[in-house]
Amino acid sequence: MTTYIMLANWTDRGAQTAKDSPNRVDTARKMLKEMGGDFAQLFLTMGKYDFVAVYEAPDDAVAARFSVQLGMLGYVRTQTLKAFPEPAYREIMRSLA
């Protein structure tokens, strides 16, 4: 599985209904699980982003579909980063010319 880091901000609609956001997190978790992925961690954050999530998905296509489907719900806007764990990072660095 590949690890992804999602940076998310509430839309106006999401902020206005923030009280319901724990239920929406449960919905997102279920949606990702049905796609073969899994949430590792979710953080409410202060600063530029409202949430940071770390999750795993089978491939980039699943991660992209998950992000699009979250956006379609209308409560958050996301940016997703593909994360390389340290062993992969070291392998990439070893392969540099």
mmCIF file of C-alpha atoms in Angstrom:
data_model
loop_
_atom_site.group_PDB
_atom_site.id
_atom_site.type_symbol
_atom_site.label_atom_id
_atom_site.label_comp_id
_atom_site.label_asym_id
_atom_site.label_seq_id
_atom_site.Cartn_x
_atom_site.Cartn_y
_atom_site.Cartn_z
ATOM 1 C CA MET A 1 0.000 0.000 0.000
ATOM 2 C CA THR A 2 1.075 3.555 -0.667
ATOM 3 C CA THR A 3 0.939 6.260 2.002
ATOM 4 C CA TYR A 4 -0.662 9.635 1.323
ATOM 5 C CA ILE A 5 -0.881 12.801 3.380
ATOM 6 C CA MET A 6 -4.028 14.835 2.886
ATOM 7 C CA LEU A 7 -4.169 18.507 3.786
ATOM 8 C CA ALA A 8 -7.762 19.690 4.089
ATOM 9 C CA ASN A 9 -9.716 22.867 4.674
ATOM 10 C CA TRP A 10 -13.372 23.233 5.389
ATOM 11 C CA THR A 11 -15.474 24.913 2.739
ATOM 12 C CA ASP A 12 -17.941 27.532 3.982
ATOM 13 C CA ARG A 13 -20.542 24.769 4.065
ATOM 14 C CA GLY A 14 -18.211 22.518 6.058
ATOM 15 C CA ALA A 15 -17.414 25.236 8.595
ATOM 16 C CA GLN A 16 -21.086 26.105 9.039
ATOM 17 C CA THR A 17 -21.844 22.470 9.861
ATOM 18 C CA ALA A 18 -18.608 21.701 11.733
ATOM 19 C CA LYS A 19 -20.567 20.091 14.553
ATOM 20 C CA ASP A 20 -21.436 17.260 12.140
ATOM 21 C CA SER A 21 -17.860 16.751 10.965
ATOM 22 C CA PRO A 22 -17.158 13.672 13.148
ATOM 23 C CA ASN A 23 -19.950 11.869 11.263
ATOM 24 C CA ARG A 24 -18.432 12.997 7.965
ATOM 25 C CA VAL A 25 -15.050 11.623 9.048
ATOM 26 C CA ASP A 26 -16.749 8.273 9.697
ATOM 27 C CA THR A 27 -18.290 8.434 6.214
ATOM 28 C CA ALA A 28 -14.907 9.238 4.640
ATOM 29 C CA ARG A 29 -13.251 6.417 6.572
ATOM 30 C CA LYS A 30 -15.894 3.976 5.315
ATOM 31 C CA MET A 31 -15.589 5.272 1.754
ATOM 32 C CA LEU A 32 -11.821 4.777 1.778
ATOM 33 C CA LYS A 33 -12.152 1.312 3.332
ATOM 34 C CA GLU A 34 -14.538 0.272 0.535
ATOM 35 C CA MET A 35 -11.861 1.358 -1.964
ATOM 36 C CA GLY A 36 -9.289 -0.865 -0.278
ATOM 37 C CA GLY A 37 -7.573 1.859 1.752
ATOM 38 C CA ASP A 38 -7.381 2.808 5.398
ATOM 39 C CA PHE A 39 -6.906 5.898 7.556
ATOM 40 C CA ALA A 40 -3.794 5.759 9.723
ATOM 41 C CA GLN A 41 -4.221 9.104 11.501
ATOM 42 C CA LEU A 42 -6.380 12.211 11.437
ATOM 43 C CA PHE A 43 -5.489 15.506 13.086
ATOM 44 C CA LEU A 44 -7.475 18.694 13.638
ATOM 45 C CA THR A 45 -4.838 21.354 13.071
ATOM 46 C CA MET A 46 -4.319 25.061 13.648
ATOM 47 C CA GLY A 47 -2.806 27.199 10.930
ATOM 48 C CA LYS A 48 -3.126 27.038 7.159
ATOM 49 C CA TYR A 49 -5.013 23.714 7.174
ATOM 50 C CA ASP A 50 -7.969 22.579 9.254
ATOM 51 C CA PHE A 51 -7.116 18.862 9.044
ATOM 52 C CA VAL A 52 -4.189 16.638 8.205
ATOM 53 C CA ALA A 53 -4.855 12.986 7.472
ATOM 54 C CA VAL A 54 -2.436 10.163 6.843
ATOM 55 C CA TYR A 55 -3.923 7.275 4.927
ATOM 56 C CA GLU A 56 -2.991 4.308 2.798
ATOM 57 C CA ALA A 57 -4.461 3.356 -0.558
ATOM 58 C CA PRO A 58 -3.651 0.571 -3.004
ATOM 59 C CA ASP A 59 -2.506 3.019 -5.707
ATOM 60 C CA ASP A 60 -2.585 6.607 -6.979
ATOM 61 C CA ALA A 61 -5.859 6.069 -8.853
ATOM 62 C CA VAL A 62 -7.651 5.096 -5.636
ATOM 63 C CA ALA A 63 -6.136 8.083 -3.814
ATOM 64 C CA ALA A 64 -7.269 10.407 -6.612
ATOM 65 C CA ARG A 65 -10.772 8.947 -6.662
ATOM 66 C CA PHE A 66 -11.005 9.301 -2.880
ATOM 67 C CA SER A 67 -9.961 12.977 -3.021
ATOM 68 C CA VAL A 68 -12.433 13.745 -5.797
ATOM 69 C CA GLN A 69 -15.285 12.010 -3.991
ATOM 70 C CA LEU A 70 -14.522 13.923 -0.789
ATOM 71 C CA GLY A 71 -14.593 17.171 -2.749
ATOM 72 C CA MET A 72 -17.903 16.212 -4.342
ATOM 73 C CA LEU A 73 -19.487 16.040 -0.876
ATOM 74 C CA GLY A 74 -18.874 19.793 -0.588
ATOM 75 C CA TYR A 75 -17.522 20.026 2.958
ATOM 76 C CA VAL A 76 -13.740 20.092 2.401
ATOM 77 C CA ARG A 77 -11.136 20.998 -0.188
ATOM 78 C CA THR A 78 -8.066 18.823 -0.182
ATOM 79 C CA GLN A 79 -4.471 18.634 -1.320
ATOM 80 C CA THR A 80 -2.921 15.189 -1.345
ATOM 81 C CA LEU A 81 0.764 14.386 -1.090
ATOM 82 C CA LYS A 82 2.232 11.019 -1.971
ATOM 83 C CA ALA A 83 4.535 10.037 0.880
ATOM 84 C CA PHE A 84 7.691 7.959 0.518
ATOM 85 C CA PRO A 85 8.715 6.132 3.703
ATOM 86 C CA GLU A 86 12.309 6.358 4.828
ATOM 87 C CA PRO A 87 13.481 3.103 3.173
ATOM 88 C CA ALA A 88 12.101 4.307 -0.179
ATOM 89 C CA TYR A 89 13.652 7.733 0.356
ATOM 90 C CA ARG A 90 17.057 6.129 0.999
ATOM 91 C CA GLU A 91 16.729 3.976 -2.129
ATOM 92 C CA ILE A 92 15.852 7.028 -4.205
ATOM 93 C CA MET A 93 18.871 8.898 -2.840
ATOM 94 C CA ARG A 94 21.185 5.931 -3.547
ATOM 95 C CA SER A 95 20.068 5.893 -7.147
ATOM 96 C CA LEU A 96 21.096 9.498 -7.798
ATOM 97 C CA ALA A 97 23.947 9.916 -10.238
#
